XYZ file of C-alpha atoms in Angstrom:
619
model
C 83.465 77.636 98.080
C 79.775 78.157 99.731
C 78.168 74.623 100.968
C 74.606 75.514 99.684
C 73.371 77.733 97.271
C 69.642 79.181 98.300
C 67.588 80.906 94.804
C 64.800 82.623 96.231
C 62.634 83.400 92.724
C 60.904 86.204 91.984
C 59.243 88.749 90.179
C 55.123 89.610 89.102
C 51.687 87.552 89.611
C 51.232 84.513 86.390
C 54.701 85.382 85.253
C 55.034 81.336 85.837
C 57.882 81.116 89.043
C 55.772 78.007 90.680
C 55.477 76.647 86.434
C 59.391 76.448 86.698
C 59.814 75.154 89.330
C 57.432 72.645 89.351
C 58.769 71.629 85.759
C 62.261 71.265 87.232
C 61.178 69.472 89.605
C 58.646 67.445 87.826
C 59.994 66.907 83.801
C 56.838 67.913 83.125
C 54.400 70.874 82.238
C 52.192 71.041 86.001
C 49.088 70.868 84.225
C 47.553 72.249 88.208
C 50.422 74.658 89.711
C 49.229 75.796 93.304
C 50.025 80.059 94.391
C 53.307 78.859 95.805
C 55.795 76.048 96.254
C 56.972 74.651 98.908
C 60.921 75.075 99.259
C 63.260 72.377 97.451
C 66.181 70.878 98.050
C 68.281 69.226 95.063
C 70.784 66.586 97.062
C 74.516 67.625 95.835
C 74.875 64.724 93.939
C 72.778 64.882 91.369
C 73.628 68.723 90.649
C 75.913 70.134 88.263
C 78.918 71.392 91.392
C 78.138 68.578 93.669
C 76.512 71.613 95.928
C 72.636 71.218 97.865
C 70.586 73.772 96.900
C 67.320 74.984 97.819
C 64.906 76.583 95.636
C 62.730 78.773 97.533
C 59.127 80.535 95.267
C 57.083 84.173 96.038
C 53.950 84.741 96.047
C 52.692 88.107 96.429
C 48.946 86.748 97.348
C 50.740 83.985 100.566
C 53.295 86.294 101.716
C 54.237 89.269 103.459
C 56.380 92.112 102.557
C 58.823 90.915 106.329
C 58.505 87.545 104.873
C 59.516 89.333 101.884
C 62.837 90.777 102.693
C 63.609 87.566 104.557
C 63.252 85.653 102.250
C 66.863 88.117 100.512
C 68.245 88.451 103.468
C 68.779 84.890 102.499
C 69.617 84.045 100.015
C 72.548 83.994 97.977
C 71.119 84.924 94.328
C 68.048 86.258 92.867
C 66.284 84.503 90.413
C 63.608 87.584 88.397
C 61.410 86.172 86.201
C 59.017 87.691 84.001
C 56.505 87.437 80.848
C 58.619 87.370 77.385
C 55.026 87.771 75.461
C 54.227 90.612 78.756
C 56.328 94.378 79.149
C 54.996 95.287 81.795
C 56.672 92.201 83.804
C 59.918 93.032 81.970
C 60.108 97.256 83.013
C 59.030 96.613 86.889
C 62.646 94.359 86.789
C 63.780 97.986 86.090
C 62.173 99.726 88.571
C 60.321 97.670 91.265
C 62.666 94.074 91.469
C 66.503 94.720 91.861
C 65.668 98.266 94.236
C 64.153 95.726 96.526
C 66.174 93.002 96.636
C 70.024 95.505 96.062
C 68.574 98.438 96.895
C 71.300 100.650 98.874
C 73.366 97.706 99.492
C 77.500 99.699 98.603
C 78.000 98.219 94.924
C 80.605 94.906 95.917
C 77.918 93.217 98.458
C 74.425 93.429 96.083
C 73.356 89.837 95.519
C 73.418 88.875 91.881
C 70.821 88.341 89.765
C 69.533 86.171 86.487
C 66.732 87.779 84.334
C 64.923 84.506 83.454
C 62.134 85.262 80.539
C 59.633 82.884 80.701
C 57.668 81.495 78.176
C 59.374 81.981 75.418
C 57.562 79.356 74.017
C 55.034 81.954 73.066
C 57.078 84.135 71.257
C 59.511 84.719 67.887
C 62.119 86.429 68.814
C 63.746 87.275 71.277
C 63.353 89.873 74.266
C 67.044 90.336 74.679
C 66.557 93.554 72.441
C 64.763 94.984 74.996
C 67.507 92.692 78.069
C 70.030 93.878 77.073
C 69.676 97.927 78.289
C 68.294 96.561 82.360
C 71.687 94.368 81.751
C 74.234 96.854 81.377
C 72.379 99.597 84.303
C 72.625 97.285 86.438
C 75.712 95.536 87.595
C 74.954 93.001 89.766
C 72.954 91.003 86.570
C 75.492 87.969 85.854
C 72.758 87.025 82.781
C 69.427 86.499 81.453
C 68.354 82.914 79.989
C 64.833 82.986 78.237
C 63.297 79.373 78.624
C 59.791 77.998 78.307
C 58.096 75.882 81.936
C 55.608 74.512 79.118
C 58.019 72.647 77.021
C 61.093 72.159 79.400
C 63.691 74.136 76.962
C 66.405 75.430 79.508
C 65.091 75.258 82.295
C 67.824 72.922 84.359
C 69.958 76.019 82.546
C 68.641 78.681 84.036
C 68.565 76.624 87.533
C 72.599 75.771 86.881
C 73.330 79.487 85.813
C 71.690 80.002 89.053
C 74.442 78.229 91.907
C 76.833 79.036 89.271
C 76.206 83.107 89.541
C 76.868 82.097 92.803
C 79.525 79.593 93.489
C 81.433 81.072 90.775
C 80.249 85.338 90.923
C 81.747 87.224 88.983
C 80.696 89.991 90.935
C 84.683 89.499 93.103
C 86.591 89.145 89.899
C 85.415 91.902 86.712
C 84.005 95.026 87.223
C 81.969 95.263 83.289
C 81.209 98.955 83.921
C 86.020 99.468 83.059
C 85.693 95.962 81.347
C 88.322 94.881 83.385
C 89.028 92.742 86.402
C 88.380 94.278 90.022
C 92.256 94.719 91.668
C 91.998 92.412 93.983
C 91.880 90.156 91.665
C 95.315 90.867 89.458
C 96.821 90.736 92.446
C 95.623 87.397 93.788
C 96.460 86.299 89.935
C 100.044 87.675 90.124
C 101.093 86.615 92.772
C 100.095 82.823 90.889
C 102.049 83.919 88.082
C 104.929 84.439 90.074
C 104.307 81.643 91.916
C 104.214 79.440 88.617
C 106.883 81.187 86.917
C 109.471 78.369 87.901
C 112.599 80.209 86.617
C 111.301 84.165 87.809
C 112.483 84.850 84.204
C 108.697 87.206 83.830
C 107.282 84.209 80.820
C 105.791 81.217 81.653
C 107.060 78.599 79.892
C 105.252 74.889 77.685
C 105.838 73.734 80.446
C 105.650 75.923 82.922
C 102.046 76.980 81.407
C 101.346 72.768 81.403
C 102.289 72.375 85.477
C 100.094 74.498 86.136
C 97.527 73.409 84.066
C 97.719 69.415 85.754
C 98.139 71.275 89.434
C 94.634 73.244 88.239
C 92.023 70.960 85.496
C 93.725 67.981 86.148
C 95.215 67.519 83.104
C 98.121 69.260 80.930
C 96.939 70.935 77.609
C 97.847 69.301 74.428
C 100.294 70.822 71.989
C 97.765 72.478 69.700
C 95.720 73.702 72.541
C 99.379 75.261 74.402
C 99.782 76.820 70.405
C 96.205 78.077 69.864
C 96.002 79.166 73.337
C 98.872 81.633 73.066
C 98.274 82.433 69.443
C 94.412 84.654 71.165
C 97.017 85.834 73.578
C 98.939 87.413 70.991
C 96.398 88.162 68.465
C 94.439 90.850 71.298
C 97.648 92.325 73.092
C 100.918 94.155 71.895
C 102.731 92.035 74.914
C 101.175 88.988 76.700
C 103.012 86.512 74.487
C 107.002 86.539 74.335
C 109.382 84.242 73.941
C 107.388 82.495 72.718
C 106.280 82.350 76.174
C 102.656 84.402 78.660
C 104.143 86.638 80.262
C 102.151 88.921 82.812
C 99.900 90.866 81.062
C 99.342 87.978 78.608
C 98.110 86.118 81.560
C 96.087 88.254 82.634
C 93.645 89.255 79.639
C 93.154 84.917 79.214
C 91.499 85.373 82.734
C 90.192 88.646 81.959
C 88.528 86.561 78.461
C 86.930 83.554 79.914
C 84.868 86.143 82.195
C 83.627 87.788 79.767
C 83.504 84.617 78.118
C 80.602 84.181 80.779
C 83.765 81.062 82.176
C 84.120 82.522 85.435
C 84.890 79.092 86.989
C 87.901 78.844 85.006
C 89.096 81.244 87.139
C 87.352 80.173 89.944
C 88.975 76.770 89.574
C 92.651 79.166 89.562
C 92.199 81.504 91.800
C 90.697 78.458 95.010
C 93.297 75.574 93.461
C 95.969 78.329 95.438
C 93.835 79.021 98.823
C 92.011 81.601 97.679
C 88.569 82.791 98.820
C 84.856 84.442 98.192
C 86.193 87.155 99.364
C 90.088 86.293 97.015
C 92.271 85.787 100.708
C 93.867 83.154 101.410
C 91.988 81.381 103.228
C 91.941 80.167 106.930
C 92.646 76.636 105.790
C 94.508 77.070 103.438
C 97.031 79.540 105.901
C 97.045 77.042 108.888
C 96.408 73.409 107.773
C 95.452 71.087 111.388
C 99.317 70.656 113.053
C 99.553 69.737 116.708
C 102.437 70.307 118.634
C 102.302 67.914 121.257
C 103.950 69.041 125.086
C 107.541 68.544 125.314
C 107.962 68.058 121.836
C 109.240 70.653 119.199
C 109.114 71.169 115.511
C 112.240 71.014 112.179
C 111.768 71.360 109.212
C 112.528 68.383 107.011
C 114.224 67.637 104.065
C 111.494 68.093 101.843
C 110.991 71.770 103.419
C 114.489 72.239 103.034
C 114.763 70.870 99.769
C 111.589 73.620 98.623
C 113.088 76.065 100.418
C 116.657 75.312 97.816
C 114.706 76.374 95.029
C 113.123 78.608 95.955
C 115.988 80.162 97.004
C 118.017 79.145 93.454
C 114.917 80.199 91.438
C 115.334 84.245 92.833
C 119.358 84.227 93.254
C 119.508 85.950 90.090
C 122.067 89.059 89.786
C 125.491 86.736 88.790
C 124.460 83.416 91.097
C 126.014 85.183 93.466
C 124.116 82.894 97.004
C 123.314 85.331 98.212
C 119.940 87.094 98.075
C 120.246 91.081 97.551
C 117.737 93.269 99.634
C 115.913 93.860 96.365
C 116.025 89.941 95.234
C 114.779 89.375 98.475
C 112.199 91.539 98.341
C 111.170 90.056 95.083
C 111.160 86.268 97.065
C 108.289 88.295 98.802
C 106.131 89.377 96.166
C 104.120 87.191 96.525
C 103.338 88.108 100.555
C 100.958 90.972 102.041
C 104.113 92.114 103.544
C 108.217 90.982 104.642
C 107.559 88.772 107.298
C 111.999 89.093 108.297
C 112.684 92.880 109.395
C 116.498 94.799 109.541
C 117.132 91.905 112.458
C 117.812 89.509 109.903
C 121.031 90.394 109.103
C 122.171 90.374 113.357
C 120.195 86.317 113.384
C 121.984 84.129 110.187
C 125.381 84.179 108.731
C 125.892 86.574 106.359
C 127.707 86.507 102.775
C 131.175 89.212 103.207
C 129.450 91.891 101.536
C 127.387 91.527 104.311
C 123.652 89.887 101.663
C 122.011 86.843 102.131
C 124.048 83.189 101.993
C 122.237 80.337 101.449
C 123.004 78.885 104.899
C 121.577 81.892 106.338
C 118.691 82.187 104.349
C 118.472 78.665 105.640
C 119.437 78.852 108.485
C 116.461 81.865 109.012
C 113.681 79.288 108.112
C 114.687 76.918 110.571
C 114.209 79.486 113.447
C 111.252 80.537 112.355
C 109.552 76.759 112.050
C 111.873 76.238 115.798
C 109.794 79.320 117.072
C 106.383 79.983 115.485
C 105.156 77.100 113.162
C 101.769 79.159 113.290
C 103.586 81.451 111.147
C 106.075 79.250 109.163
C 103.024 77.496 107.747
C 101.744 80.800 106.437
C 104.754 82.008 105.619
C 105.099 78.160 103.132
C 101.446 78.684 102.830
C 101.916 81.963 100.370
C 104.836 80.553 99.058
C 102.485 77.887 97.399
C 104.202 75.287 99.567
C 101.187 72.888 99.095
C 100.640 72.604 94.951
C 104.294 73.155 94.123
C 105.670 71.081 96.200
C 102.293 68.079 95.799
C 101.979 67.595 99.178
C 98.086 68.460 100.138
C 99.880 71.191 103.217
C 102.659 72.674 104.337
C 102.536 70.349 107.283
C 104.851 67.797 105.241
C 107.227 69.826 105.067
C 107.603 69.717 108.675
C 108.625 67.473 110.984
C 107.946 66.971 115.261
C 110.269 66.180 117.365
C 110.011 62.818 120.061
C 109.084 63.645 123.111
C 111.630 64.878 125.116
C 111.029 63.229 128.493
C 111.295 60.136 126.126
C 114.722 61.436 124.983
C 115.587 61.426 128.341
C 114.651 58.688 129.547
C 116.003 56.988 126.322
C 119.396 58.363 126.221
C 118.921 59.217 123.103
C 117.698 62.263 120.541
C 116.921 63.029 116.344
C 116.603 66.500 117.676
C 118.225 68.744 114.748
C 118.378 71.969 116.337
C 118.395 72.982 120.085
C 118.322 76.683 121.981
C 120.463 77.210 124.155
C 119.968 81.499 126.462
C 121.907 83.650 127.278
C 122.011 84.928 130.759
C 124.486 87.296 132.241
C 123.678 90.345 134.036
C 124.801 94.097 131.275
C 127.695 94.486 130.437
C 128.472 90.574 130.805
C 129.056 90.280 127.252
C 125.672 88.536 125.243
C 125.473 90.728 122.532
C 128.795 90.271 121.149
C 128.708 86.358 122.033
C 126.140 85.960 120.103
C 127.323 88.129 116.967
C 130.623 85.786 117.312
C 128.748 83.124 116.981
C 128.609 83.817 112.928
C 130.515 84.338 113.086
C 132.151 88.823 114.152
C 134.410 89.644 116.270
C 134.098 92.474 118.157
C 136.171 95.292 114.969
C 133.918 93.649 112.559
C 130.297 94.706 115.279
C 131.662 97.820 116.091
C 132.245 99.142 113.007
C 128.650 97.400 111.156
C 126.795 97.243 114.737
C 122.760 96.876 112.769
C 119.895 96.163 113.537
C 120.156 94.442 116.916
C 118.257 90.789 117.529
C 118.042 89.204 120.601
C 118.602 85.559 118.945
C 121.445 84.109 116.015
C 120.880 80.907 114.859
C 124.351 78.340 112.908
C 124.474 75.208 112.703
C 127.891 73.417 114.692
C 129.262 69.968 114.144
C 128.514 67.816 116.717
C 130.248 64.431 116.419
C 130.599 64.866 112.839
C 126.779 65.480 112.709
C 125.312 69.358 111.728
C 123.328 70.555 113.531
C 120.798 74.113 114.435
C 122.441 75.843 117.622
C 120.179 78.633 118.114
C 121.307 81.190 120.287
C 117.955 83.496 122.760
C 119.860 86.269 123.987
C 118.067 86.781 127.550
C 117.310 90.247 128.887
C 118.867 91.217 133.190
C 115.899 92.205 133.984
C 113.980 89.252 133.672
C 112.171 88.382 135.904
C 111.352 84.203 135.747
C 107.915 83.703 136.370
C 106.940 81.588 133.925
C 108.648 78.241 134.369
C 109.072 78.156 130.129
C 111.140 81.319 131.404
C 113.829 79.066 131.960
C 113.287 75.799 129.636
C 115.303 75.773 126.399
C 117.935 72.762 125.724
C 121.455 74.238 126.967
C 121.868 76.689 129.300
C 124.999 79.891 128.747
C 125.816 82.179 131.897
C 128.505 84.711 130.692
C 130.054 86.800 133.541
C 132.276 88.756 132.853
C 135.475 87.794 133.581
C 137.477 91.986 134.889
C 133.852 93.056 136.235
C 134.067 90.948 140.284
C 130.152 92.149 139.968
C 129.189 89.963 137.098
C 129.935 86.043 138.375
C 127.087 86.381 141.390
C 124.327 87.542 139.060
C 124.663 84.218 136.852
C 125.420 82.080 140.461
C 122.002 83.449 141.985
C 120.038 82.346 137.728
C 121.511 79.636 138.208
C 120.517 78.237 142.034
C 117.345 79.564 142.051
C 115.847 78.842 138.561
C 118.681 75.662 137.123
C 120.390 73.687 140.377
C 117.476 71.207 140.475
C 116.536 71.047 137.022
C 117.683 68.551 134.056
C 118.931 71.217 132.240
C 123.155 70.957 131.019
C 123.920 73.740 131.481
C 127.084 75.827 131.536
C 129.590 78.990 132.693
C 131.536 81.442 129.962
C 133.807 83.232 131.354
C 134.191 86.520 128.917
C 136.442 89.596 127.845
C 139.061 87.261 128.494
C 142.242 89.682 126.941
C 141.718 91.824 130.558
C 142.616 91.790 133.057
C 141.296 88.605 135.109
C 139.426 90.943 138.431
C 139.829 90.019 142.098
C 136.678 88.260 143.286
C 134.408 88.892 146.242
C 134.627 86.434 149.300
C 133.646 82.877 148.924
C 134.140 80.396 145.809
C 134.885 81.336 142.549
C 133.640 80.594 139.879
C 136.048 76.959 139.362
C 135.093 76.588 142.727
C 131.084 76.882 142.040
C 131.164 74.938 139.131
C 133.283 71.895 140.393
C 130.620 72.155 143.688
C 127.394 71.733 141.237
C 128.692 69.072 139.056
C 129.840 71.184 135.831
C 132.999 71.536 133.756
C 134.841 74.563 134.392
C 134.462 77.858 132.958
C 134.772 78.375 129.136
C 137.187 80.802 128.062
C 136.139 82.920 125.219
C 136.966 86.877 123.814
C 135.614 87.674 120.970
C 138.794 90.747 120.647
C 141.359 89.307 118.005
C 141.781 90.718 114.482
C 140.123 87.022 112.498
C 136.599 85.651 113.303
C 135.842 84.282 117.027
C 136.865 80.950 118.042
C 133.561 78.719 117.701
C 134.774 75.901 120.683
C 132.387 77.027 122.713
C 128.932 77.066 120.874
C 131.017 73.070 120.034
C 130.799 72.888 123.917
C 126.803 74.228 124.167
C 125.584 72.393 121.800
C 126.746 68.934 122.153
C 126.065 69.196 126.149
C 122.362 69.636 123.665
C 122.872 67.054 121.878
C 124.033 64.771 125.002
C 122.192 65.767 128.310
C 121.547 63.194 129.378
C 125.066 62.628 129.637
C 126.435 65.588 131.494
C 126.282 63.824 134.736
C 128.439 61.075 133.962
C 130.478 63.164 132.041
C 131.122 65.104 134.575
C 131.179 62.717 137.862
C 134.088 60.402 135.477
C 136.295 64.040 135.715
C 135.367 64.189 138.735
C 136.797 60.680 139.783
C 139.754 61.875 137.062
C 140.177 64.931 138.746
C 140.636 62.969 142.188
C 142.837 60.371 141.453
C 145.289 63.527 139.914
C 145.062 65.453 143.561
C 145.797 61.966 145.077
C 148.461 60.649 143.445
C 149.980 64.471 143.800
C 149.588 64.452 146.896
C 151.436 60.517 146.860
C 153.641 62.156 145.463
C 154.629 64.704 147.290
C 155.086 63.045 150.353
C 157.353 60.364 148.971
C 159.585 63.089 147.966
C 159.394 64.860 151.263
C 160.585 61.207 152.380
C 162.809 61.098 150.343
C 164.274 64.191 151.950
C 163.697 62.829 154.986
C 165.974 59.544 154.278
C 168.237 61.121 152.157
C 169.325 63.696 155.224
C 169.104 60.869 157.701
C 172.103 59.006 155.686
């Protein structure tokens, strides 16, 4: 909504433009009228809409043509004043003033016009019979007000309607020639209806209507008022009321009726409550509320966000209530979006049901991934879903939590994070993609049977010490140059090498030594394709010796070749390493100590056996 309103008064000389302005300000008819009034500013607190209003007079004798055009360009609304007793001033509306204001301007961009019939005290009857054909000819005319500066009749109403024409314009909402809502308005109201239809049965029940009414206007409707509304719709439409509730057509008809009866502010209140601007686009303030993410912190959905998303999932899970969204149900879920934000790679990013449908678990995982990777996009999507209205919150930011800086987690030796990023690195052909799909419970055979659209991400939950954590796997291309520190940054790094390929491990060792050896990022080496014969490693440290040298856990053996779902132990190990990075060195140091003790015991035992044999031989 505009922050201020600029009203310009135009019309022939002596029609009373200046008198109207002075009568409004002085609340009495001025005895002496100057050729032109100075610009008047009415403070916000004394206007009905609480918006500052500037009123500008025009005098043909005082101003040039260029000055007039400049004023027209600055005006939000133009009041064309005529003398109700002089038909010549009425004819000039059609032939001079409206063409001057909006001549050559495209239909949707025209300045709204209020026709003002002054000096009504001098006439018996009304000029409306002459004015109506003009109003029908020019769609930009909002209304006509007959008034009198002399006896102060309709003076404040005149400026109220002018202000209303700016703050609650008809043009974006309604086509007076077609007598119907404009497409953009119908689309916006359809989205609002779908959001308000909380059980997704295509009907607004009494409870849903009252929730909607309270959200937009502060109070629910009285039971009788609710019945009256439905009765009006029922009498004027064939399908506006169904099962004692309001259908989409009924909802659209009701808003059309408001506009036709001059109550545009009702429809605009609804639209603005749901985030729309004067062009019927969702505002940036609504879609992208202020959200600060300090360096070293991450973003996660909180319980409010998960509860909201679960409610919406259940709302759209209509076919059989099977705990999954079919492609059609998912399309319906995104009907309140300008376009579907998730591509076909979704089904290789999260877990699906046996039938390949999106489960609630997979659905929440995808939202968790979005909140972690692109918080602005997540805020935008929650805005499309109507989070602030349906959750009765100030903005979508209240569905999210900003985690503590990772540096502080390391210093304190504890973290409250629930979402961790693991970068999966390895040479081409090492099995990175299969490793990601195995995390979603898919064996190699299942992956080959229905490959789908490849995804660089996989997300699932893992139990760490009895707590559920989200682990995001990201497949790093073997061609990555690691030009920036962020290319290596993550919560845990997983180095995969092909046990059957003698050159595969050297790539991992090289990346580790270049980018991770001096970092605080925990690292885990995974030997993949353990179902294949192990190749002889080239000269140098073996993978186990390399890990021992760098105080890393020994390589984890992994294969997803079996018939059943792949094992999850390696993913638990990764999530645990990410959850407790500060313990890694201590644990590994302890493990190294006990390894040395074990080796020492073995040597002692061997020496003891040798001595015993020598002594026995001497006997």
